[in-house]
Amino acid sequence: MRPSKRALGLLLGAGILFLIGTNVQAGWLYVLAALLLGALAAGLVLPFAALRGLSIELVAPEEAEQGVPTIIELRVEGPSRGVRRNVTVRDTHLEPVEVVLPPIRRRERIEVTTLRTPRRRGEVLTVQAELRSNAPFGVAERRVRAKLLARTFVLPRVFPLGTLPFVEPIATNARAVHEAPRRGQGPDYLGIREYRAGDPMRHVHWALTARHGRLMVREFEEERTRRLAVVVDTERDEGDAWTPLDRCCSVAASVLDAATAHGQGARLIAARPGLGIDVLTRADRSEMLRWLANLQPSGIPLEATLGGLGPEDLRGIQTIVIALPIWDRGERPPLDGDVRRLVSLVPRVVCVLVEPAATDAGLVADRLAAAGADVRRWGPQDDLAEAISRQGIRT
């Protein structure tokens, strides 16, 4: 219960009328003072019943996209008797919203549709909302926290990119990327079997050979798609909304969406807190977006992430895309050596520089380009599709 300025005004007015009435001996002033005190007393007592019997529910989608307006429905059901007036509901699901409700009659159900824009990635769980009412005189406001359950998984923003200029198109008769695997010479394991004459010795699985007492070899899947790897720099982050890490995840999600739409295979690589370098392979679009949505600052430098990638991690990869933010006036530890090593392992290395406002990334871009990377720069006001399609570096 919180008294308002109106309560202080009524109390002060009643006191003044009482003093004047005492001095001039006017009984009608006593009556006015009593009316003001009565209104004050009623305004302090009645709000206790103003929110009784109300039930609230939030209807939210299971998934939403960061930065895209999402419809959230608020449902309030009235009490078994009486009318509730001047009710305000406030909740923070996806973003803070305050809704003033019309009078709620007996067992009446009121539905209010709100449009909210998710600010951050990841799972958003709301377990309570605040109900407020200052009925009937606005003298005091009562606040009650109502229990509810609303859960929405916010995925990274996906921008339409069309055909990626740094990924060669493929010709395939497959109806989808993920089909029943067949034996072939691809980069992924299909299974383990006994050694047959003519099998390459590099495919021998020595651990299982020792366990079973006979030669066991790895079988690989047939390679039917070109493969793309996306590395996200998760060393650190800053800000509350649309942060550099959010933008890097958006780059990764948009590139993966465009690649998989054209039949490309894809894998994700990033450092994660407590897990080290995590590699996601053979995942569908939904799983990849959820993986990106869960990325948090890891404290692991990008140099360590790139340095930990060996030939086995990049087996079958045709193009590797590195999404990295630029910090502190365009300065960051040099990546020249790591990029040169990746260029020797992968046919094409693309670096997408996520630039904040008032940052000069020209020096970083020049160094990466000199190391053999294809550099793309995405400024805060630039369109991502144009930045990705832009050839060369911008000076």
PDB file of N, CA and C in Angstrom, residues 181-276:
ATOM      1  N   PRO A 181      21.902 -41.226 -44.708  1.00  0.00           N
ATOM      2  CA  PRO A 181      23.304 -41.241 -45.137  1.00  0.00           C
ATOM      3  C   PRO A 181      23.652 -42.502 -45.908  1.00  0.00           C
ATOM      4  N   ARG A 182      24.589 -42.353 -46.850  1.00  0.00           N
ATOM      5  CA  ARG A 182      25.081 -43.480 -47.640  1.00  0.00           C
ATOM      6  C   ARG A 182      26.593 -43.507 -47.556  1.00  0.00           C
ATOM      7  N   ARG A 183      27.143 -44.689 -47.799  1.00  0.00           N
ATOM      8  CA  ARG A 183      28.579 -44.859 -47.692  1.00  0.00           C
ATOM      9  C   ARG A 183      29.276 -44.102 -48.816  1.00  0.00           C
ATOM     10  N   GLY A 184      30.367 -43.427 -48.463  1.00  0.00           N
ATOM     11  CA  GLY A 184      31.101 -42.672 -49.463  1.00  0.00           C
ATOM     12  C   GLY A 184      32.393 -42.131 -48.888  1.00  0.00           C
ATOM     13  N   GLN A 185      32.864 -41.011 -49.429  1.00  0.00           N
ATOM     14  CA  GLN A 185      34.143 -40.434 -49.017  1.00  0.00           C
ATOM     15  C   GLN A 185      33.954 -39.055 -48.400  1.00  0.00           C
ATOM     16  N   GLY A 186      32.879 -38.864 -47.674  1.00  0.00           N
ATOM     17  CA  GLY A 186      32.617 -37.576 -47.048  1.00  0.00           C
ATOM     18  C   GLY A 186      33.388 -37.389 -45.753  1.00  0.00           C
ATOM     19  N   PRO A 187      33.153 -36.269 -45.064  1.00  0.00           N
ATOM     20  CA  PRO A 187      33.908 -35.964 -43.847  1.00  0.00           C
ATOM     21  C   PRO A 187      33.305 -36.544 -42.582  1.00  0.00           C
ATOM     22  N   ASP A 188      32.062 -37.027 -42.608  1.00  0.00           N
ATOM     23  CA  ASP A 188      31.391 -37.493 -41.399  1.00  0.00           C
ATOM     24  C   ASP A 188      31.367 -39.012 -41.337  1.00  0.00           C
ATOM     25  N   TYR A 189      31.418 -39.521 -40.107  1.00  0.00           N
ATOM     26  CA  TYR A 189      31.406 -40.963 -39.902  1.00  0.00           C
ATOM     27  C   TYR A 189      30.020 -41.538 -40.170  1.00  0.00           C
ATOM     28  N   LEU A 190      30.000 -42.674 -40.853  1.00  0.00           N
ATOM     29  CA  LEU A 190      28.755 -43.415 -41.046  1.00  0.00           C
ATOM     30  C   LEU A 190      28.669 -44.577 -40.069  1.00  0.00           C
ATOM     31  N   GLY A 191      29.796 -45.187 -39.752  1.00  0.00           N
ATOM     32  CA  GLY A 191      29.786 -46.312 -38.828  1.00  0.00           C
ATOM     33  C   GLY A 191      31.156 -46.960 -38.742  1.00  0.00           C
ATOM     34  N   ILE A 192      31.203 -48.100 -38.054  1.00  0.00           N
ATOM     35  CA  ILE A 192      32.431 -48.870 -37.869  1.00  0.00           C
ATOM     36  C   ILE A 192      32.187 -50.291 -38.386  1.00  0.00           C
ATOM     37  N   ARG A 193      33.159 -50.840 -39.103  1.00  0.00           N
ATOM     38  CA  ARG A 193      33.043 -52.219 -39.591  1.00  0.00           C
ATOM     39  C   ARG A 193      34.420 -52.863 -39.554  1.00  0.00           C
ATOM     40  N   GLU A 194      34.455 -54.177 -39.847  1.00  0.00           N
ATOM     41  CA  GLU A 194      35.727 -54.889 -39.887  1.00  0.00           C
ATOM     42  C   GLU A 194      36.524 -54.500 -41.134  1.00  0.00           C
ATOM     43  N   TYR A 195      37.825 -54.648 -41.009  1.00  0.00           N
ATOM     44  CA  TYR A 195      38.736 -54.314 -42.100  1.00  0.00           C
ATOM     45  C   TYR A 195      38.520 -55.248 -43.289  1.00  0.00           C
ATOM     46  N   ARG A 196      38.545 -54.631 -44.486  1.00  0.00           N
ATOM     47  CA  ARG A 196      38.481 -55.405 -45.722  1.00  0.00           C
ATOM     48  C   ARG A 196      39.718 -55.091 -46.549  1.00  0.00           C
ATOM     49  N   ALA A 197      40.107 -56.036 -47.360  1.00  0.00           N
ATOM     50  CA  ALA A 197      41.296 -55.840 -48.204  1.00  0.00           C
ATOM     51  C   ALA A 197      41.115 -54.599 -49.067  1.00  0.00           C
ATOM     52  N   GLY A 198      42.115 -53.730 -49.046  1.00  0.00           N
ATOM     53  CA  GLY A 198      42.061 -52.511 -49.836  1.00  0.00           C
ATOM     54  C   GLY A 198      41.664 -51.283 -49.041  1.00  0.00           C
ATOM     55  N   ASP A 199      41.190 -51.456 -47.804  1.00  0.00           N
ATOM     56  CA  ASP A 199      40.825 -50.300 -46.982  1.00  0.00           C
ATOM     57  C   ASP A 199      42.075 -49.511 -46.605  1.00  0.00           C
ATOM     58  N   PRO A 200      42.035 -48.171 -46.694  1.00  0.00           N
ATOM     59  CA  PRO A 200      43.200 -47.367 -46.296  1.00  0.00           C
ATOM     60  C   PRO A 200      43.489 -47.542 -44.805  1.00  0.00           C
ATOM     61  N   MET A 201      44.754 -47.643 -44.474  1.00  0.00           N
ATOM     62  CA  MET A 201      45.125 -47.833 -43.074  1.00  0.00           C
ATOM     63  C   MET A 201      44.821 -46.591 -42.229  1.00  0.00           C
ATOM     64  N   ARG A 202      44.712 -45.422 -42.855  1.00  0.00           N
ATOM     65  CA  ARG A 202      44.414 -44.222 -42.068  1.00  0.00           C
ATOM     66  C   ARG A 202      42.985 -44.234 -41.519  1.00  0.00           C
ATOM     67  N   HIS A 203      42.150 -45.150 -42.045  1.00  0.00           N
ATOM     68  CA  HIS A 203      40.774 -45.247 -41.557  1.00  0.00           C
ATOM     69  C   HIS A 203      40.629 -46.253 -40.420  1.00  0.00           C
ATOM     70  N   VAL A 204      41.726 -46.871 -40.006  1.00  0.00           N
ATOM     71  CA  VAL A 204      41.650 -47.867 -38.930  1.00  0.00           C
ATOM     72  C   VAL A 204      41.320 -47.173 -37.608  1.00  0.00           C
ATOM     73  N   HIS A 205      40.362 -47.729 -36.878  1.00  0.00           N
ATOM     74  CA  HIS A 205      39.996 -47.233 -35.549  1.00  0.00           C
ATOM     75  C   HIS A 205      40.771 -48.068 -34.527  1.00  0.00           C
ATOM     76  N   TRP A 206      41.894 -47.528 -34.046  1.00  0.00           N
ATOM     77  CA  TRP A 206      42.812 -48.328 -33.242  1.00  0.00           C
ATOM     78  C   TRP A 206      42.240 -48.673 -31.875  1.00  0.00           C
ATOM     79  N   ALA A 207      41.438 -47.807 -31.294  1.00  0.00           N
ATOM     80  CA  ALA A 207      40.874 -48.103 -29.971  1.00  0.00           C
ATOM     81  C   ALA A 207      39.940 -49.306 -30.033  1.00  0.00           C
ATOM     82  N   LEU A 208      39.056 -49.324 -31.033  1.00  0.00           N
ATOM     83  CA  LEU A 208      38.153 -50.465 -31.173  1.00  0.00           C
ATOM     84  C   LEU A 208      38.899 -51.713 -31.635  1.00  0.00           C
ATOM     85  N   THR A 209      39.968 -51.518 -32.413  1.00  0.00           N
ATOM     86  CA  THR A 209      40.780 -52.666 -32.826  1.00  0.00           C
ATOM     87  C   THR A 209      41.374 -53.370 -31.611  1.00  0.00           C
ATOM     88  N   ALA A 210      41.891 -52.562 -30.658  1.00  0.00           N
ATOM     89  CA  ALA A 210      42.461 -53.154 -29.446  1.00  0.00           C
ATOM     90  C   ALA A 210      41.388 -53.827 -28.600  1.00  0.00           C
ATOM     91  N   ARG A 211      40.192 -53.268 -28.586  1.00  0.00           N
ATOM     92  CA  ARG A 211      39.129 -53.832 -27.761  1.00  0.00           C
ATOM     93  C   ARG A 211      38.607 -55.155 -28.325  1.00  0.00           C
ATOM     94  N   HIS A 212      38.431 -55.215 -29.665  1.00  0.00           N
ATOM     95  CA  HIS A 212      37.839 -56.406 -30.278  1.00  0.00           C
ATOM     96  C   HIS A 212      38.876 -57.443 -30.703  1.00  0.00           C
ATOM     97  N   GLY A 213      40.139 -57.044 -30.758  1.00  0.00           N
ATOM     98  CA  GLY A 213      41.167 -57.993 -31.139  1.00  0.00           C
ATOM     99  C   GLY A 213      41.258 -58.226 -32.634  1.00  0.00           C
ATOM    100  N   ARG A 214      40.609 -57.399 -33.443  1.00  0.00           N
ATOM    101  CA  ARG A 214      40.699 -57.497 -34.904  1.00  0.00           C
ATOM    102  C   ARG A 214      40.576 -56.088 -35.481  1.00  0.00           C
ATOM    103  N   LEU A 215      41.084 -55.933 -36.695  1.00  0.00           N
ATOM    104  CA  LEU A 215      41.116 -54.609 -37.302  1.00  0.00           C
ATOM    105  C   LEU A 215      39.704 -54.082 -37.553  1.00  0.00           C
ATOM    106  N   MET A 216      39.448 -52.854 -37.073  1.00  0.00           N
ATOM    107  CA  MET A 216      38.168 -52.174 -37.283  1.00  0.00           C
ATOM    108  C   MET A 216      38.458 -50.856 -37.994  1.00  0.00           C
ATOM    109  N   VAL A 217      37.659 -50.520 -38.996  1.00  0.00           N
ATOM    110  CA  VAL A 217      37.872 -49.299 -39.767  1.00  0.00           C
ATOM    111  C   VAL A 217      36.616 -48.441 -39.726  1.00  0.00           C
ATOM    112  N   ARG A 218      36.833 -47.144 -39.919  1.00  0.00           N
ATOM    113  CA  ARG A 218      35.727 -46.196 -39.978  1.00  0.00           C
ATOM    114  C   ARG A 218      35.149 -46.177 -41.388  1.00  0.00           C
ATOM    115  N   GLU A 219      33.829 -46.092 -41.455  1.00  0.00           N
ATOM    116  CA  GLU A 219      33.153 -45.857 -42.728  1.00  0.00           C
ATOM    117  C   GLU A 219      32.647 -44.426 -42.737  1.00  0.00           C
ATOM    118  N   PHE A 220      32.777 -43.771 -43.878  1.00  0.00           N
ATOM    119  CA  PHE A 220      32.369 -42.378 -43.993  1.00  0.00           C
ATOM    120  C   PHE A 220      31.135 -42.260 -44.879  1.00  0.00           C
ATOM    121  N   GLU A 221      30.406 -41.143 -44.656  1.00  0.00           N
ATOM    122  CA  GLU A 221      29.228 -40.886 -45.472  1.00  0.00           C
ATOM    123  C   GLU A 221      29.628 -40.363 -46.845  1.00  0.00           C
ATOM    124  N   GLU A 222      28.718 -40.544 -47.774  1.00  0.00           N
ATOM    125  CA  GLU A 222      28.912 -39.980 -49.107  1.00  0.00           C
ATOM    126  C   GLU A 222      28.834 -38.461 -49.033  1.00  0.00           C
ATOM    127  N   GLU A 223      29.779 -37.791 -49.656  1.00  0.00           N
ATOM    128  CA  GLU A 223      29.790 -36.330 -49.687  1.00  0.00           C
ATOM    129  C   GLU A 223      28.864 -35.843 -50.786  1.00  0.00           C
ATOM    130  N   ARG A 224      27.742 -35.205 -50.382  1.00  0.00           N
ATOM    131  CA  ARG A 224      26.778 -34.722 -51.370  1.00  0.00           C
ATOM    132  C   ARG A 224      26.616 -33.208 -51.349  1.00  0.00           C
ATOM    133  N   THR A 225      27.215 -32.544 -50.377  1.00  0.00           N
ATOM    134  CA  THR A 225      27.083 -31.091 -50.297  1.00  0.00           C
ATOM    135  C   THR A 225      28.429 -30.466 -49.987  1.00  0.00           C
ATOM    136  N   ARG A 226      28.590 -29.237 -50.431  1.00  0.00           N
ATOM    137  CA  ARG A 226      29.737 -28.464 -49.971  1.00  0.00           C
ATOM    138  C   ARG A 226      29.442 -28.013 -48.541  1.00  0.00           C
ATOM    139  N   ARG A 227      30.482 -27.864 -47.778  1.00  0.00           N
ATOM    140  CA  ARG A 227      30.277 -27.603 -46.360  1.00  0.00           C
ATOM    141  C   ARG A 227      30.841 -26.244 -45.961  1.00  0.00           C
ATOM    142  N   LEU A 228      30.091 -25.618 -45.049  1.00  0.00           N
ATOM    143  CA  LEU A 228      30.424 -24.285 -44.565  1.00  0.00           C
ATOM    144  C   LEU A 228      30.558 -24.347 -43.051  1.00  0.00           C
ATOM    145  N   ALA A 229      31.589 -23.702 -42.518  1.00  0.00           N
ATOM    146  CA  ALA A 229      31.760 -23.596 -41.064  1.00  0.00           C
ATOM    147  C   ALA A 229      31.702 -22.127 -40.679  1.00  0.00           C
ATOM    148  N   VAL A 230      31.019 -21.842 -39.583  1.00  0.00           N
ATOM    149  CA  VAL A 230      30.905 -20.472 -39.084  1.00  0.00           C
ATOM    150  C   VAL A 230      31.463 -20.433 -37.668  1.00  0.00           C
ATOM    151  N   VAL A 231      32.432 -19.549 -37.448  1.00  0.00           N
ATOM    152  CA  VAL A 231      33.046 -19.363 -36.135  1.00  0.00           C
ATOM    153  C   VAL A 231      32.555 -18.041 -35.557  1.00  0.00           C
ATOM    154  N   VAL A 232      32.066 -18.067 -34.315  1.00  0.00           N
ATOM    155  CA  VAL A 232      31.571 -16.866 -33.637  1.00  0.00           C
ATOM    156  C   VAL A 232      32.524 -16.516 -32.501  1.00  0.00           C
ATOM    157  N   ASP A 233      32.957 -15.258 -32.461  1.00  0.00           N
ATOM    158  CA  ASP A 233      33.833 -14.788 -31.390  1.00  0.00           C
ATOM    159  C   ASP A 233      32.982 -14.492 -30.153  1.00  0.00           C
ATOM    160  N   THR A 234      33.169 -15.268 -29.094  1.00  0.00           N
ATOM    161  CA  THR A 234      32.378 -15.111 -27.866  1.00  0.00           C
ATOM    162  C   THR A 234      33.235 -14.656 -26.685  1.00  0.00           C
ATOM    163  N   GLU A 235      34.379 -14.060 -26.960  1.00  0.00           N
ATOM    164  CA  GLU A 235      35.285 -13.714 -25.853  1.00  0.00           C
ATOM    165  C   GLU A 235      34.610 -12.791 -24.836  1.00  0.00           C
ATOM    166  N   ARG A 236      33.943 -11.729 -25.301  1.00  0.00           N
ATOM    167  CA  ARG A 236      33.280 -10.812 -24.376  1.00  0.00           C
ATOM    168  C   ARG A 236      32.131 -10.118 -25.081  1.00  0.00           C
ATOM    169  N   ASP A 237      31.396  -9.323 -24.304  1.00  0.00           N
ATOM    170  CA  ASP A 237      30.241  -8.616 -24.837  1.00  0.00           C
ATOM    171  C   ASP A 237      30.035  -7.360 -24.011  1.00  0.00           C
ATOM    172  N   GLU A 238      29.239  -6.441 -24.518  1.00  0.00           N
ATOM    173  CA  GLU A 238      28.924  -5.231 -23.767  1.00  0.00           C
ATOM    174  C   GLU A 238      27.582  -4.686 -24.239  1.00  0.00           C
ATOM    175  N   GLY A 239      26.884  -3.997 -23.319  1.00  0.00           N
ATOM    176  CA  GLY A 239      25.580  -3.424 -23.648  1.00  0.00           C
ATOM    177  C   GLY A 239      24.440  -4.312 -23.182  1.00  0.00           C
ATOM    178  N   ASP A 240      23.223  -3.780 -23.318  1.00  0.00           N
ATOM    179  CA  ASP A 240      22.019  -4.479 -22.870  1.00  0.00           C
ATOM    180  C   ASP A 240      21.152  -4.965 -24.019  1.00  0.00           C
ATOM    181  N   ALA A 241      21.212  -4.315 -25.167  1.00  0.00           N
ATOM    182  CA  ALA A 241      20.357  -4.696 -26.287  1.00  0.00           C
ATOM    183  C   ALA A 241      21.139  -4.546 -27.591  1.00  0.00           C
ATOM    184  N   TRP A 242      20.943  -5.532 -28.500  1.00  0.00           N
ATOM    185  CA  TRP A 242      21.621  -5.538 -29.792  1.00  0.00           C
ATOM    186  C   TRP A 242      23.119  -5.313 -29.600  1.00  0.00           C
ATOM    187  N   THR A 243      23.694  -6.174 -28.789  1.00  0.00           N
ATOM    188  CA  THR A 243      25.097  -6.076 -28.420  1.00  0.00           C
ATOM    189  C   THR A 243      25.985  -6.609 -29.549  1.00  0.00           C
ATOM    190  N   PRO A 244      27.304  -6.396 -29.463  1.00  0.00           N
ATOM    191  CA  PRO A 244      28.194  -6.963 -30.486  1.00  0.00           C
ATOM    192  C   PRO A 244      28.060  -8.478 -30.628  1.00  0.00           C
ATOM    193  N   LEU A 245      27.896  -9.196 -29.506  1.00  0.00           N
ATOM    194  CA  LEU A 245      27.721 -10.646 -29.605  1.00  0.00           C
ATOM    195  C   LEU A 245      26.384 -10.989 -30.257  1.00  0.00           C
ATOM    196  N   ASP A 246      25.344 -10.210 -29.974  1.00  0.00           N
ATOM    197  CA  ASP A 246      24.058 -10.418 -30.645  1.00  0.00           C
ATOM    198  C   ASP A 246      24.214 -10.262 -32.156  1.00  0.00           C
ATOM    199  N   ARG A 247      24.954  -9.250 -32.575  1.00  0.00           N
ATOM    200  CA  ARG A 247      25.141  -9.007 -34.003  1.00  0.00           C
ATOM    201  C   ARG A 247      25.979 -10.114 -34.652  1.00  0.00           C
ATOM    202  N   CYS A 248      26.990 -10.610 -33.927  1.00  0.00           N
ATOM    203  CA  CYS A 248      27.781 -11.729 -34.459  1.00  0.00           C
ATOM    204  C   CYS A 248      26.916 -12.974 -34.629  1.00  0.00           C
ATOM    205  N   CYS A 249      26.046 -13.236 -33.652  1.00  0.00           N
ATOM    206  CA  CYS A 249      25.135 -14.380 -33.766  1.00  0.00           C
ATOM    207  C   CYS A 249      24.159 -14.177 -34.915  1.00  0.00           C
ATOM    208  N   SER A 250      23.756 -12.930 -35.156  1.00  0.00           N
ATOM    209  CA  SER A 250      22.868 -12.646 -36.281  1.00  0.00           C
ATOM    210  C   SER A 250      23.570 -12.899 -37.611  1.00  0.00           C
ATOM    211  N   VAL A 251      24.850 -12.536 -37.689  1.00  0.00           N
ATOM    212  CA  VAL A 251      25.634 -12.836 -38.896  1.00  0.00           C
ATOM    213  C   VAL A 251      25.683 -14.342 -39.125  1.00  0.00           C
ATOM    214  N   ALA A 252      25.996 -15.088 -38.070  1.00  0.00           N
ATOM    215  CA  ALA A 252      26.082 -16.545 -38.196  1.00  0.00           C
ATOM    216  C   ALA A 252      24.747 -17.143 -38.607  1.00  0.00           C
ATOM    217  N   ALA A 253      23.656 -16.693 -37.971  1.00  0.00           N
ATOM    218  CA  ALA A 253      22.333 -17.234 -38.287  1.00  0.00           C
ATOM    219  C   ALA A 253      21.931 -16.912 -39.719  1.00  0.00           C
ATOM    220  N   SER A 254      22.214 -15.703 -40.176  1.00  0.00           N
ATOM    221  CA  SER A 254      21.832 -15.304 -41.532  1.00  0.00           C
ATOM    222  C   SER A 254      22.633 -16.072 -42.576  1.00  0.00           C
ATOM    223  N   VAL A 255      23.934 -16.237 -42.339  1.00  0.00           N
ATOM    224  CA  VAL A 255      24.776 -16.983 -43.279  1.00  0.00           C
ATOM    225  C   VAL A 255      24.349 -18.447 -43.327  1.00  0.00           C
ATOM    226  N   LEU A 256      24.094 -19.044 -42.166  1.00  0.00           N
ATOM    227  CA  LEU A 256      23.661 -20.439 -42.134  1.00  0.00           C
ATOM    228  C   LEU A 256      22.310 -20.617 -42.805  1.00  0.00           C
ATOM    229  N   ASP A 257      21.409 -19.674 -42.592  1.00  0.00           N
ATOM    230  CA  ASP A 257      20.085 -19.770 -43.208  1.00  0.00           C
ATOM    231  C   ASP A 257      20.193 -19.726 -44.728  1.00  0.00           C
ATOM    232  N   ALA A 258      21.032 -18.811 -45.239  1.00  0.00           N
ATOM    233  CA  ALA A 258      21.206 -18.717 -46.688  1.00  0.00           C
ATOM    234  C   ALA A 258      21.917 -19.946 -47.245  1.00  0.00           C
ATOM    235  N   ALA A 259      22.898 -20.463 -46.516  1.00  0.00           N
ATOM    236  CA  ALA A 259      23.657 -21.618 -47.005  1.00  0.00           C
ATOM    237  C   ALA A 259      22.798 -22.872 -47.048  1.00  0.00           C
ATOM    238  N   THR A 260      22.079 -23.152 -45.967  1.00  0.00           N
ATOM    239  CA  THR A 260      21.259 -24.364 -45.922  1.00  0.00           C
ATOM    240  C   THR A 260      20.092 -24.288 -46.893  1.00  0.00           C
ATOM    241  N   ALA A 261      19.611 -23.071 -47.181  1.00  0.00           N
ATOM    242  CA  ALA A 261      18.521 -22.928 -48.144  1.00  0.00           C
ATOM    243  C   ALA A 261      18.959 -23.312 -49.551  1.00  0.00           C
ATOM    244  N   HIS A 262      20.259 -23.252 -49.827  1.00  0.00           N
ATOM    245  CA  HIS A 262      20.793 -23.612 -51.139  1.00  0.00           C
ATOM    246  C   HIS A 262      21.495 -24.966 -51.105  1.00  0.00           C
ATOM    247  N   GLY A 263      21.154 -25.808 -50.119  1.00  0.00           N
ATOM    248  CA  GLY A 263      21.669 -27.167 -50.087  1.00  0.00           C
ATOM    249  C   GLY A 263      23.046 -27.333 -49.501  1.00  0.00           C
ATOM    250  N   GLN A 264      23.568 -26.303 -48.829  1.00  0.00           N
ATOM    251  CA  GLN A 264      24.899 -26.408 -48.249  1.00  0.00           C
ATOM    252  C   GLN A 264      24.834 -27.087 -46.885  1.00  0.00           C
ATOM    253  N   GLY A 265      25.830 -27.903 -46.584  1.00  0.00           N
ATOM    254  CA  GLY A 265      25.987 -28.406 -45.233  1.00  0.00           C
ATOM    255  C   GLY A 265      26.654 -27.343 -44.381  1.00  0.00           C
ATOM    256  N   ALA A 266      26.428 -27.365 -43.081  1.00  0.00           N
ATOM    257  CA  ALA A 266      26.956 -26.307 -42.220  1.00  0.00           C
ATOM    258  C   ALA A 266      27.294 -26.862 -40.851  1.00  0.00           C
ATOM    259  N   ARG A 267      28.274 -26.216 -40.213  1.00  0.00           N
ATOM    260  CA  ARG A 267      28.589 -26.514 -38.821  1.00  0.00           C
ATOM    261  C   ARG A 267      28.960 -25.215 -38.116  1.00  0.00           C
ATOM    262  N   LEU A 268      28.736 -25.191 -36.812  1.00  0.00           N
ATOM    263  CA  LEU A 268      28.976 -24.008 -35.996  1.00  0.00           C
ATOM    264  C   LEU A 268      30.111 -24.278 -35.021  1.00  0.00           C
ATOM    265  N   ILE A 269      30.941 -23.248 -34.809  1.00  0.00           N
ATOM    266  CA  ILE A 269      32.077 -23.369 -33.901  1.00  0.00           C
ATOM    267  C   ILE A 269      32.125 -22.121 -33.032  1.00  0.00           C
ATOM    268  N   ALA A 270      32.218 -22.304 -31.724  1.00  0.00           N
ATOM    269  CA  ALA A 270      32.339 -21.176 -30.800  1.00  0.00           C
ATOM    270  C   ALA A 270      32.848 -21.688 -29.465  1.00  0.00           C
ATOM    271  N   ALA A 271      33.474 -20.786 -28.705  1.00  0.00           N
ATOM    272  CA  ALA A 271      33.886 -21.112 -27.340  1.00  0.00           C
ATOM    273  C   ALA A 271      32.716 -20.848 -26.403  1.00  0.00           C
ATOM    274  N   ARG A 272      32.481 -21.778 -25.471  1.00  0.00           N
ATOM    275  CA  ARG A 272      31.357 -21.658 -24.545  1.00  0.00           C
ATOM    276  C   ARG A 272      31.857 -21.789 -23.113  1.00  0.00           C
ATOM    277  N   PRO A 273      31.251 -21.038 -22.191  1.00  0.00           N
ATOM    278  CA  PRO A 273      31.706 -21.095 -20.792  1.00  0.00           C
ATOM    279  C   PRO A 273      31.611 -22.509 -20.234  1.00  0.00           C
ATOM    280  N   GLY A 274      32.712 -22.995 -19.692  1.00  0.00           N
ATOM    281  CA  GLY A 274      32.740 -24.310 -19.077  1.00  0.00           C
ATOM    282  C   GLY A 274      32.849 -25.468 -20.042  1.00  0.00           C
ATOM    283  N   LEU A 275      32.708 -25.212 -21.344  1.00  0.00           N
ATOM    284  CA  LEU A 275      32.754 -26.287 -22.333  1.00  0.00           C
ATOM    285  C   LEU A 275      33.960 -26.195 -23.251  1.00  0.00           C
ATOM    286  N   GLY A 276      34.621 -25.040 -23.270  1.00  0.00           N
ATOM    287  CA  GLY A 276      35.715 -24.856 -24.210  1.00  0.00           C
ATOM    288  C   GLY A 276      35.182 -24.668 -25.619  1.00  0.00           C
TER     289      GLY A 276
END
